GROMACS .gro file of C-alpha atoms in nm:
model
  443
    1MET     CA    1  -0.021  -2.202   0.119
    2LYS     CA    2  -0.367  -2.073   0.173
    3ARG     CA    3  -0.642  -2.245  -0.012
    4ILE     CA    4  -0.797  -2.108  -0.333
    5GLY     CA    5  -1.147  -2.011  -0.261
    6LYS     CA    6  -1.435  -1.931  -0.514
    7PHE     CA    7  -1.364  -1.576  -0.588
    8ARG     CA    8  -1.211  -1.600  -0.918
    9ALA     CA    9  -1.199  -1.277  -1.153
   10VAL     CA   10  -1.424  -1.460  -1.405
   11GLY     CA   11  -1.679  -1.508  -1.152
   12ILE     CA   12  -1.690  -1.151  -0.998
   13ALA     CA   13  -1.589  -0.909  -1.303
   14ALA     CA   14  -1.941  -0.791  -1.318
   15LEU     CA   15  -1.941  -0.695  -0.964
   16THR     CA   16  -1.617  -0.486  -0.986
   17LEU     CA   17  -1.409  -0.230  -1.212
   18ALA     CA   18  -1.228  -0.532  -1.375
   19ILE     CA   19  -1.341  -0.437  -1.726
   20LEU     CA   20  -1.115  -0.153  -1.778
   21ALA     CA   21  -0.894  -0.290  -2.023
   22ALA     CA   22  -1.034  -0.110  -2.312
   23ALA     CA   23  -0.975   0.238  -2.162
   24VAL     CA   24  -0.625   0.179  -2.040
   25ALA     CA   25  -0.494  -0.037  -2.316
   26SER     CA   26  -0.595   0.261  -2.571
   27GLN     CA   27  -0.369   0.509  -2.390
   28ALA     CA   28   0.028   0.533  -2.346
   29LEU     CA   29   0.080   0.497  -1.987
   30GLY     CA   30   0.264   0.839  -1.966
   31GLY     CA   31   0.578   0.864  -1.745
   32SER     CA   32   0.797   1.149  -1.667
   33LYS     CA   33   1.155   1.172  -1.743
   34ASP     CA   34   1.216   1.376  -1.415
   35THR     CA   35   1.466   1.226  -1.189
   36PRO     CA   36   1.354   1.350  -0.836
   37ALA     CA   37   1.259   1.049  -0.623
   38SER     CA   38   0.876   0.962  -0.611
   39ALA     CA   39   0.898   1.015  -0.234
   40LYS     CA   40   0.890   1.400  -0.287
   41GLY     CA   41   0.617   1.559  -0.101
   42LEU     CA   42   0.525   1.240   0.118
   43GLY     CA   43   0.700   1.370   0.434
   44PRO     CA   44   0.956   1.192   0.658
   45LEU     CA   45   1.024   0.829   0.547
   46THR     CA   46   1.203   0.695   0.860
   47GLY     CA   47   1.157   0.688   1.224
   48LEU     CA   48   0.857   0.721   1.470
   49LEU     CA   49   0.578   0.962   1.381
   50PRO     CA   50   0.547   1.209   1.647
   51ARG     CA   51   0.231   1.157   1.844
   52ASP     CA   52   0.120   1.523   1.778
   53HIS     CA   53   0.080   1.414   1.417
   54LEU     CA   54  -0.185   1.146   1.501
   55THR     CA   55  -0.571   1.166   1.468
   56GLU     CA   56  -0.583   0.819   1.587
   57GLU     CA   57  -0.459   0.881   1.928
   58SER     CA   58  -0.504   0.544   2.061
   59ALA     CA   59  -0.240   0.404   1.805
   60ILE     CA   60   0.068   0.289   2.021
   61GLN     CA   61   0.334   0.387   1.754
   62VAL     CA   62   0.375   0.458   1.375
   63ASP     CA   63   0.681   0.330   1.228
   64LEU     CA   64   0.761   0.518   0.903
   65SER     CA   65   1.058   0.304   0.841
   66LYS     CA   66   0.833  -0.016   0.841
   67GLU     CA   67   0.534   0.119   0.703
   68THR     CA   68   0.340   0.013   1.009
   69VAL     CA   69   0.080   0.146   1.261
   70ARG     CA   70   0.072  -0.027   1.585
   71LEU     CA   71  -0.276  -0.055   1.746
   72PRO     CA   72  -0.430  -0.195   2.056
   73LEU     CA   73  -0.567  -0.529   1.986
   74TYR     CA   74  -0.915  -0.662   2.158
   75LYS     CA   75  -1.036  -0.994   2.190
   76GLY     CA   76  -1.374  -1.089   2.082
   77GLU     CA   77  -1.572  -1.390   1.989
   78ALA     CA   78  -1.786  -1.499   1.674
   79ASN     CA   79  -1.978  -1.824   1.649
   80GLY     CA   80  -1.753  -1.994   1.925
   81GLN     CA   81  -1.441  -1.867   1.773
   82THR     CA   82  -1.197  -1.630   1.914
   83VAL     CA   83  -1.144  -1.314   1.705
   84TRP     CA   84  -0.921  -0.995   1.754
   85TYR     CA   85  -1.028  -0.652   1.660
   86VAL     CA   86  -0.909  -0.296   1.645
   87LEU     CA   87  -1.123   0.017   1.714
   88LEU     CA   88  -1.092   0.317   1.462
   89ASP     CA   89  -1.374   0.542   1.461
   90ALA     CA   90  -1.701   0.616   1.660
   91SER     CA   91  -2.026   0.815   1.580
   92ASP     CA   92  -2.034   0.998   1.919
   93GLN     CA   93  -1.775   1.269   1.997
   94GLY     CA   94  -1.735   1.217   2.366
   95ILE     CA   95  -1.692   0.827   2.322
   96ALA     CA   96  -1.453   0.886   2.034
   97HIS     CA   97  -1.243   1.129   2.251
   98ASP     CA   98  -1.261   0.874   2.557
   99LEU     CA   99  -1.133   0.581   2.325
  100GLY     CA  100  -0.879   0.786   2.158
  101VAL     CA  101  -1.044   0.707   1.810
  102ASN     CA  102  -1.153   0.930   1.533
  103TYR     CA  103  -1.477   1.116   1.559
  104ALA     CA  104  -1.696   1.023   1.252
  105PRO     CA  105  -2.059   1.149   1.308
  106LYS     CA  106  -2.179   1.021   0.954
  107LEU     CA  107  -2.155   0.666   1.074
  108SER     CA  108  -2.472   0.726   1.246
  109ASN     CA  109  -2.628   0.710   0.886
  110LEU     CA  110  -2.457   0.407   0.795
  111ALA     CA  111  -2.763   0.158   0.822
  112ILE     CA  112  -3.000   0.376   0.642
  113GLY     CA  113  -3.164   0.138   0.388
  114ASN     CA  114  -2.906  -0.134   0.446
  115PRO     CA  115  -2.922  -0.271   0.795
  116GLU     CA  116  -2.676  -0.534   0.723
  117ALA     CA  117  -2.402  -0.246   0.692
  118VAL     CA  118  -2.404  -0.239   1.062
  119GLN     CA  119  -2.354  -0.547   1.289
  120THR     CA  120  -2.518  -0.541   1.621
  121VAL     CA  121  -2.291  -0.695   1.878
  122THR     CA  122  -2.332  -0.794   2.255
  123ILE     CA  123  -2.082  -0.759   2.543
  124ASP     CA  124  -2.012  -0.952   2.871
  125SER     CA  125  -2.089  -0.806   3.205
  126PRO     CA  126  -1.792  -0.961   3.387
  127SER     CA  127  -1.791  -0.979   3.783
  128PRO     CA  128  -1.495  -0.825   3.984
  129ALA     CA  129  -1.333  -1.175   4.019
  130GLN     CA  130  -1.362  -1.219   3.650
  131ASN     CA  131  -1.216  -0.861   3.530
  132LYS     CA  132  -1.059  -0.624   3.770
  133PHE     CA  133  -0.951  -0.402   3.491
  134GLY     CA  134  -0.988  -0.423   3.121
  135GLN     CA  135  -1.211  -0.484   2.813
  136ALA     CA  136  -1.544  -0.693   2.819
  137LEU     CA  137  -1.568  -0.966   2.571
  138VAL     CA  138  -1.731  -0.867   2.253
  139HIS     CA  139  -1.964  -1.127   2.082
  140PHE     CA  140  -1.974  -1.055   1.711
  141GLN     CA  141  -2.261  -1.204   1.482
  142GLY     CA  142  -1.996  -1.317   1.207
  143ALA     CA  143  -1.628  -1.281   1.127
  144PRO     CA  144  -1.405  -1.278   0.810
  145ASP     CA  145  -1.262  -1.585   0.651
  146PHE     CA  146  -0.892  -1.516   0.607
  147SER     CA  147  -0.811  -1.850   0.436
  148PRO     CA  148  -0.835  -1.758   0.080
  149THR     CA  149  -0.528  -1.691  -0.101
  150ARG     CA  150  -0.513  -1.329  -0.220
  151ILE     CA  151  -0.444  -1.319  -0.606
  152ALA     CA  152  -0.349  -0.999  -0.784
  153ASP     CA  153  -0.191  -1.127  -1.122
  154PRO     CA  154  -0.081  -0.814  -1.330
  155GLY     CA  155  -0.243  -0.780  -1.708
  156PRO     CA  156  -0.033  -0.680  -1.980
  157THR     CA  157  -0.028  -0.304  -1.882
  158GLY     CA  158  -0.025  -0.383  -1.515
  159PHE     CA  159  -0.362  -0.296  -1.437
  160PRO     CA  160  -0.629  -0.417  -1.531
  161LEU     CA  161  -0.541  -0.737  -1.342
  162ALA     CA  162  -0.528  -1.063  -1.543
  163LYS     CA  163  -0.666  -1.234  -1.238
  164PHE     CA  164  -0.758  -1.152  -0.905
  165GLN     CA  165  -0.928  -1.306  -0.580
  166PRO     CA  166  -0.964  -1.149  -0.229
  167GLY     CA  167  -0.766  -1.279   0.040
  168ALA     CA  168  -1.026  -1.238   0.302
  169VAL     CA  169  -1.407  -1.244   0.266
  170ALA     CA  170  -1.693  -1.161   0.518
  171GLY     CA  171  -1.870  -1.449   0.669
  172PRO     CA  172  -2.250  -1.440   0.722
  173GLY     CA  173  -2.358  -1.159   0.960
  174TYR     CA  174  -2.011  -0.991   0.944
  175SER     CA  175  -1.963  -0.591   0.906
  176PRO     CA  176  -1.670  -0.415   1.048
  177PHE     CA  177  -1.910  -0.146   1.155
  178ILE     CA  178  -2.083  -0.231   1.494
  179ARG     CA  179  -2.333  -0.116   1.735
  180ILE     CA  180  -2.355  -0.265   2.079
  181ALA     CA  181  -2.709  -0.382   2.134
  182GLY     CA  182  -2.894  -0.113   2.339
  183SER     CA  183  -2.670   0.183   2.221
  184PRO     CA  184  -2.681   0.414   1.928
  185THR     CA  185  -2.313   0.467   1.854
  186VAL     CA  186  -2.173   0.313   1.543
  187TYR     CA  187  -1.802   0.203   1.585
  188SER     CA  188  -1.560   0.095   1.300
  189ALA     CA  189  -1.431  -0.216   1.477
  190PRO     CA  190  -1.286  -0.441   1.212
  191ILE     CA  191  -1.176  -0.801   1.307
  192VAL     CA  192  -0.803  -0.869   1.171
  193ALA     CA  193  -0.726  -1.196   1.309
  194THR     CA  194  -0.916  -1.511   1.417
  195GLY     CA  195  -0.806  -1.803   1.657
  196ASP     CA  196  -0.591  -1.834   1.919
  197GLY     CA  197  -0.271  -1.846   1.745
  198PRO     CA  198  -0.004  -1.860   1.638
  199PHE     CA  199  -0.072  -1.629   1.369
  200ASP     CA  200   0.019  -1.643   0.992
  201VAL     CA  201   0.165  -1.287   0.929
  202VAL     CA  202   0.327  -1.410   0.600
  203GLN     CA  203   0.078  -1.571   0.395
  204HIS     CA  204  -0.240  -1.461   0.596
  205THR     CA  205  -0.424  -1.779   0.650
  206ASN     CA  206  -0.557  -1.653   0.983
  207THR     CA  207  -0.491  -1.283   0.972
  208GLY     CA  208  -0.581  -0.982   0.725
  209ASP     CA  209  -0.362  -0.914   0.438
  210ARG     CA  210  -0.226  -0.597   0.624
  211VAL     CA  211  -0.131  -0.761   0.945
  212LEU     CA  212   0.239  -0.775   0.990
  213GLY     CA  213   0.292  -0.872   1.363
  214ILE     CA  214   0.080  -0.957   1.650
  215HIS     CA  215   0.153  -0.959   2.024
  216ILE     CA  216  -0.080  -1.097   2.274
  217ALA     CA  217  -0.037  -0.973   2.620
  218GLY     CA  218   0.017  -1.237   2.904
  219PRO     CA  219  -0.159  -1.234   3.243
  220GLN     CA  220  -0.188  -0.901   3.374
  221ALA     CA  221   0.008  -0.803   3.705
  222PRO     CA  222  -0.201  -0.661   3.996
  223GLY     CA  223  -0.266  -0.312   3.925
  224GLN     CA  224  -0.115  -0.304   3.583
  225TYR     CA  225  -0.232  -0.326   3.215
  226GLN     CA  226  -0.054  -0.438   2.914
  227ASP     CA  227  -0.179  -0.398   2.569
  228SER     CA  228  -0.206  -0.654   2.313
  229TRP     CA  229  -0.105  -0.509   1.985
  230VAL     CA  230  -0.117  -0.556   1.601
  231ASP     CA  231   0.111  -0.395   1.333
  232LEU     CA  232  -0.086  -0.284   1.036
  233LEU     CA  233   0.056  -0.200   0.683
  234PHE     CA  234  -0.064   0.165   0.632
  235VAL     CA  235  -0.128   0.338   0.315
  236LYS     CA  236  -0.010   0.682   0.195
  237GLY     CA  237  -0.212   0.959   0.034
  238PHE     CA  238  -0.288   1.320   0.033
  239ASP     CA  239  -0.555   1.561   0.190
  240ALA     CA  240  -0.573   1.941   0.124
  241GLY     CA  241  -0.215   1.932  -0.008
  242GLN     CA  242  -0.057   1.739   0.256
  243PRO     CA  243   0.082   1.381   0.299
  244ILE     CA  244  -0.131   1.164   0.509
  245ILE     CA  245  -0.135   0.801   0.627
  246TYR     CA  246  -0.462   0.568   0.685
  247ILE     CA  247  -0.532   0.207   0.707
  248SER     CA  248  -0.765   0.006   0.471
  249THR     CA  249  -0.942  -0.273   0.644
  250ASP     CA  250  -1.279  -0.355   0.439
  251ALA     CA  251  -1.430  -0.279   0.093
  252GLY     CA  252  -1.777  -0.354  -0.060
  253GLN     CA  253  -1.630  -0.503  -0.392
  254PRO     CA  254  -1.404  -0.760  -0.460
  255LEU     CA  255  -1.164  -0.580  -0.707
  256THR     CA  256  -1.128  -0.307  -0.464
  257SER     CA  257  -1.051  -0.544  -0.165
  258VAL     CA  258  -0.765  -0.695  -0.368
  259LEU     CA  259  -0.619  -0.362  -0.453
  260GLU     CA  260  -0.651  -0.230  -0.093
  261ARG     CA  261  -0.538  -0.574   0.086
  262SER     CA  262  -0.835  -0.574   0.265
  263THR     CA  263  -1.160  -0.769   0.368
  264TYR     CA  264  -1.421  -0.808   0.105
  265VAL     CA  265  -1.758  -0.714   0.275
  266PRO     CA  266  -2.077  -0.736   0.053
  267ALA     CA  267  -2.282  -0.570   0.319
  268LEU     CA  268  -2.090  -0.240   0.251
  269ASP     CA  269  -2.159  -0.222  -0.106
  270LYS     CA  270  -2.501  -0.055  -0.058
  271ALA     CA  271  -2.414   0.147   0.263
  272ALA     CA  272  -2.588   0.495   0.244
  273TYR     CA  273  -2.495   0.600  -0.022
  274ASN     CA  274  -2.321   0.636  -0.370
  275GLY     CA  275  -2.254   0.998  -0.449
  276GLY     CA  276  -2.377   1.132  -0.127
  277ASP     CA  277  -2.076   1.290   0.060
  278ASP     CA  278  -2.236   1.601   0.223
  279PHE     CA  279  -2.600   1.534   0.150
  280LEU     CA  280  -2.871   1.446   0.363
  281GLY     CA  281  -2.830   1.082   0.509
  282SER     CA  282  -2.501   1.013   0.379
  283ALA     CA  283  -2.237   0.796   0.553
  284ARG     CA  284  -1.990   0.844   0.301
  285GLU     CA  285  -1.690   1.097   0.220
  286ARG     CA  286  -1.527   1.129  -0.088
  287LEU     CA  287  -1.197   0.986  -0.206
  288PHE     CA  288  -1.026   1.056  -0.535
  289GLY     CA  289  -0.853   0.792  -0.729
  290PHE     CA  290  -0.693   0.763  -1.073
  291VAL     CA  291  -0.675   0.469  -1.298
  292ASN     CA  292  -0.399   0.560  -1.540
  293GLY     CA  293  -0.174   0.815  -1.355
  294GLN     CA  294   0.169   0.820  -1.440
  295THR     CA  295   0.407   0.536  -1.338
  296GLY     CA  296   0.781   0.480  -1.224
  297ALA     CA  297   0.941   0.437  -0.893
  298ASP     CA  298   1.169   0.761  -0.932
  299ASN     CA  299   0.864   0.978  -1.075
  300LYS     CA  300   0.757   1.245  -0.853
  301GLU     CA  301   0.410   1.255  -1.056
  302SER     CA  302   0.331   0.880  -1.018
  303GLN     CA  303  -0.029   0.796  -0.892
  304GLY     CA  304  -0.308   0.555  -0.938
  305PHE     CA  305  -0.408   0.192  -1.010
  306VAL     CA  306  -0.135   0.125  -1.289
  307HIS     CA  307   0.118   0.258  -1.064
  308LEU     CA  308   0.030   0.046  -0.770
  309VAL     CA  309   0.036  -0.257  -0.989
  310LYS     CA  310   0.368  -0.184  -1.163
  311ASP     CA  311   0.550   0.004  -0.884
  312GLY     CA  312   0.406  -0.116  -0.559
  313HIS     CA  313   0.448  -0.489  -0.554
  314ALA     CA  314   0.064  -0.550  -0.557
  315SER     CA  315   0.076  -0.919  -0.657
  316GLU     CA  316   0.315  -1.009  -0.353
  317ASP     CA  317   0.197  -1.112  -0.010
  318ALA     CA  318   0.301  -0.820   0.253
  319SER     CA  319   0.498  -0.920   0.537
  320ALA     CA  320   0.762  -0.756   0.743
  321GLY     CA  321   1.027  -0.973   0.583
  322ASN     CA  322   0.912  -0.861   0.234
  323THR     CA  323   1.147  -0.546   0.243
  324ALA     CA  324   1.115  -0.486  -0.131
  325LEU     CA  325   0.758  -0.428  -0.109
  326ILE     CA  326   0.793  -0.232   0.217
  327ASP     CA  327   1.051   0.012   0.052
  328ALA     CA  328   0.859   0.024  -0.258
  329LEU     CA  329   0.554   0.146  -0.084
  330ARG     CA  330   0.763   0.365   0.174
  331ASN     CA  331   0.878   0.549  -0.131
  332GLY     CA  332   0.541   0.651  -0.293
  333GLY     CA  333   0.457   0.311  -0.456
  334ASP     CA  334   0.094   0.335  -0.295
  335LEU     CA  335  -0.218   0.447  -0.473
  336LEU     CA  336  -0.176   0.779  -0.343
  337ASN     CA  337  -0.543   0.860  -0.322
  338VAL     CA  338  -0.679   1.218  -0.247
  339PHE     CA  339  -0.913   1.233   0.035
  340GLY     CA  340  -1.189   1.474   0.105
  341ASP     CA  341  -1.287   1.593   0.453
  342PHE     CA  342  -1.018   1.533   0.740
  343PRO     CA  343  -1.037   1.559   1.115
  344THR     CA  344  -0.762   1.837   1.134
  345LEU     CA  345  -0.912   2.079   0.879
  346SER     CA  346  -0.968   2.413   1.006
  347ASP     CA  347  -1.352   2.445   0.929
  348PRO     CA  348  -1.539   2.224   1.186
  349ARG     CA  349  -1.806   2.162   0.914
  350HIS     CA  350  -1.536   1.976   0.722
  351ALA     CA  351  -1.350   1.816   0.984
  352GLN     CA  352  -1.673   1.689   1.132
  353ALA     CA  353  -1.781   1.552   0.796
  354TYR     CA  354  -1.488   1.299   0.797
  355SER     CA  355  -1.606   0.930   0.751
  356PRO     CA  356  -1.376   0.622   0.741
  357LEU     CA  357  -1.638   0.497   0.471
  358TRP     CA  358  -1.509   0.649   0.145
  359ASP     CA  359  -1.689   0.699  -0.166
  360ALA     CA  360  -1.454   0.648  -0.471
  361GLN     CA  361  -1.452   0.915  -0.749
  362LEU     CA  362  -1.228   0.746  -1.007
  363GLY     CA  363  -1.049   0.952  -1.273
  364LEU     CA  364  -0.940   0.835  -1.607
  365TRP     CA  365  -0.706   1.053  -1.783
  366THR     CA  366  -0.787   1.133  -2.146
  367ASP     CA  367  -0.534   1.041  -2.425
  368LYS     CA  368  -0.463   1.416  -2.464
  369ALA     CA  369  -0.370   1.442  -2.093
  370VAL     CA  370  -0.150   1.128  -2.119
  371LYS     CA  371   0.026   1.229  -2.442
  372GLN     CA  372   0.124   1.569  -2.319
  373GLY     CA  373   0.219   1.459  -1.973
  374LEU     CA  374  -0.049   1.625  -1.799
  375ASN     CA  375  -0.161   1.331  -1.599
  376LYS     CA  376   0.023   1.454  -1.292
  377ARG     CA  377  -0.003   1.357  -0.954
  378GLN     CA  378  -0.296   1.531  -0.753
  379ILE     CA  379  -0.287   1.614  -0.377
  380ASP     CA  380  -0.603   1.803  -0.301
  381GLU     CA  381  -0.964   1.749  -0.334
  382VAL     CA  382  -1.080   2.088  -0.465
  383GLN     CA  383  -0.822   2.096  -0.736
  384VAL     CA  384  -0.943   1.762  -0.849
  385PHE     CA  385  -1.306   1.893  -0.851
  386ASN     CA  386  -1.205   2.190  -1.036
  387LEU     CA  387  -1.022   1.975  -1.291
  388ALA     CA  388  -1.300   1.755  -1.333
  389ALA     CA  389  -1.547   2.045  -1.374
  390ALA     CA  390  -1.344   2.278  -1.623
  391ARG     CA  391  -1.111   2.033  -1.798
  392PRO     CA  392  -1.311   1.741  -1.929
  393ASP     CA  393  -1.080   1.728  -2.219
  394LEU     CA  394  -0.810   1.614  -1.960
  395ILE     CA  395  -0.996   1.394  -1.722
  396THR     CA  396  -1.311   1.200  -1.723
  397GLY     CA  397  -1.509   0.959  -1.484
  398ILE     CA  398  -1.523   0.606  -1.601
  399ASN     CA  399  -1.784   0.329  -1.653
  400PRO     CA  400  -1.720   0.037  -1.446
  401ALA     CA  401  -1.917  -0.193  -1.666
  402THR     CA  402  -1.733  -0.116  -1.979
  403GLY     CA  403  -1.403   0.055  -1.898
  404GLN     CA  404  -1.507   0.357  -2.106
  405PRO     CA  405  -1.521   0.724  -2.012
  406ALA     CA  406  -1.823   0.838  -1.824
  407PRO     CA  407  -1.934   1.141  -1.649
  408TYR     CA  408  -1.713   1.219  -1.344
  409GLY     CA  409  -1.855   1.135  -1.011
  410ALA     CA  410  -1.914   0.811  -0.778
  411THR     CA  411  -1.838   0.485  -0.939
  412GLY     CA  412  -2.004   0.244  -0.691
  413VAL     CA  413  -1.669   0.166  -0.490
  414ASP     CA  414  -1.664   0.217  -0.125
  415ILE     CA  415  -1.369   0.163   0.118
  416ASN     CA  416  -1.337   0.144   0.509
  417CYS     CA  417  -1.023   0.339   0.566
  418ALA     CA  418  -0.959   0.510   0.889
  419VAL     CA  419  -0.696   0.793   0.903
  420ILE     CA  420  -0.415   0.766   1.125
  421GLY     CA  421  -0.269   1.085   1.083
  422PHE     CA  422  -0.028   1.329   0.874
  423THR     CA  423   0.349   1.282   0.817
  424ASP     CA  424   0.440   1.652   0.765
  425LYS     CA  425   0.195   1.935   0.826
  426ALA     CA  426  -0.165   1.892   0.952
  427PRO     CA  427  -0.422   1.950   0.640
  428THR     CA  428  -0.598   2.259   0.752
  429ALA     CA  429  -0.743   2.395   0.417
  430ASN     CA  430  -0.776   2.319   0.040
  431LEU     CA  431  -0.532   2.463  -0.187
  432ALA     CA  432  -0.810   2.620  -0.427
  433SER     CA  433  -1.140   2.779  -0.429
  434PRO     CA  434  -1.412   2.576  -0.596
  435VAL     CA  435  -1.492   2.682  -0.967
  436ALA     CA  436  -1.840   2.757  -1.048
  437ASN     CA  437  -2.060   2.453  -1.079
  438SER     CA  438  -1.775   2.212  -0.950
  439GLN     CA  439  -1.963   2.134  -0.612
  440PHE     CA  440  -2.278   2.152  -0.425
  441PRO     CA  441  -2.319   2.423  -0.166
  442PRO     CA  442  -2.253   2.508   0.104
  443ARG     CA  443  -1.858   2.516   0.005
   0.00000   0.00000   0.00000
């Protein structure tokens, strides 16, 4: 078993959204009587995702049956320890295209006012004898500690959790966002495993909580290159009305990292900046989550925190052998968040406003919405904005300190989630036009 670290719920509640009980407990958690499977609208659930559905072009494969994305795995070093990382996004368009990762120009703003959010790394300069063909070793300043036990004990209504603890915590100097000394380009390069193996992909004592498999390539044959790779449990969501998949690797708050099965990285908490999105100097893009949406494994309207805890096996370790968990998530048991800008959107302004660092706008359905069954699944950013602007009788924001309703907007939650692709049709345009005063121009 993994050791139990110091990050208990009682010790970190002030830093998170733990105190939501008053808001949720006062409401009946509405569930639909409809019988269609919750998988409706999520695209195919089995087989391999076609490569023309990927935004993360370097992905080796996406297995919809196993809920995993297989990514190239790269070797690094941190404080004398071997580490293993993936490459997901880059702030330079040419470099992103060359590496087959998402182009995210907003990452160039990441360290504004918070230099710890970007880790400066160095790379070796190997001789021809040392490296005929392949990567140079990256030297990180810090790495995550994967040894704590992830705890996600459900509360009386599922969420809020009764007890929680991150399963991975950043060590000194660590951020998943890196800049190579001498270069202005910022990359998302989260470390997902440490050590030289064997790798624990069941209880995750030396791997991230979404790591379900690791393969380290052997000696390379002359003139050939073989990938090392990692299988990561992906996440389902929506953008512009279309089902998408992404991976969650890091978060700036303890509770968020528990729910996301990601690494708690305190340096990200103040990354530029809460509520910014398309404003000057922001590194973030908006994400829309819902505290008390409907629940039920066979409910096509289920969505949100309570749903994840009650229907998504959130308290269990994720592993390839935990087929009950895999099947629950495959059939819609995820948070099913709604994303803002996405790389495939037709308008380049929106496509290039994508960032893997998401600024969560959390919605709290009112008693009226819950009682009338109007707390339905949302799938489009503009529709959510319109709802928040025009129907405060149905949805509000939430005050993280009290769990009570608050003006809708940023809640101080940020998550590093690189998009992988779409499962059905590419998101190209939002499903609605903004209502008056719902967004800041330009639209």
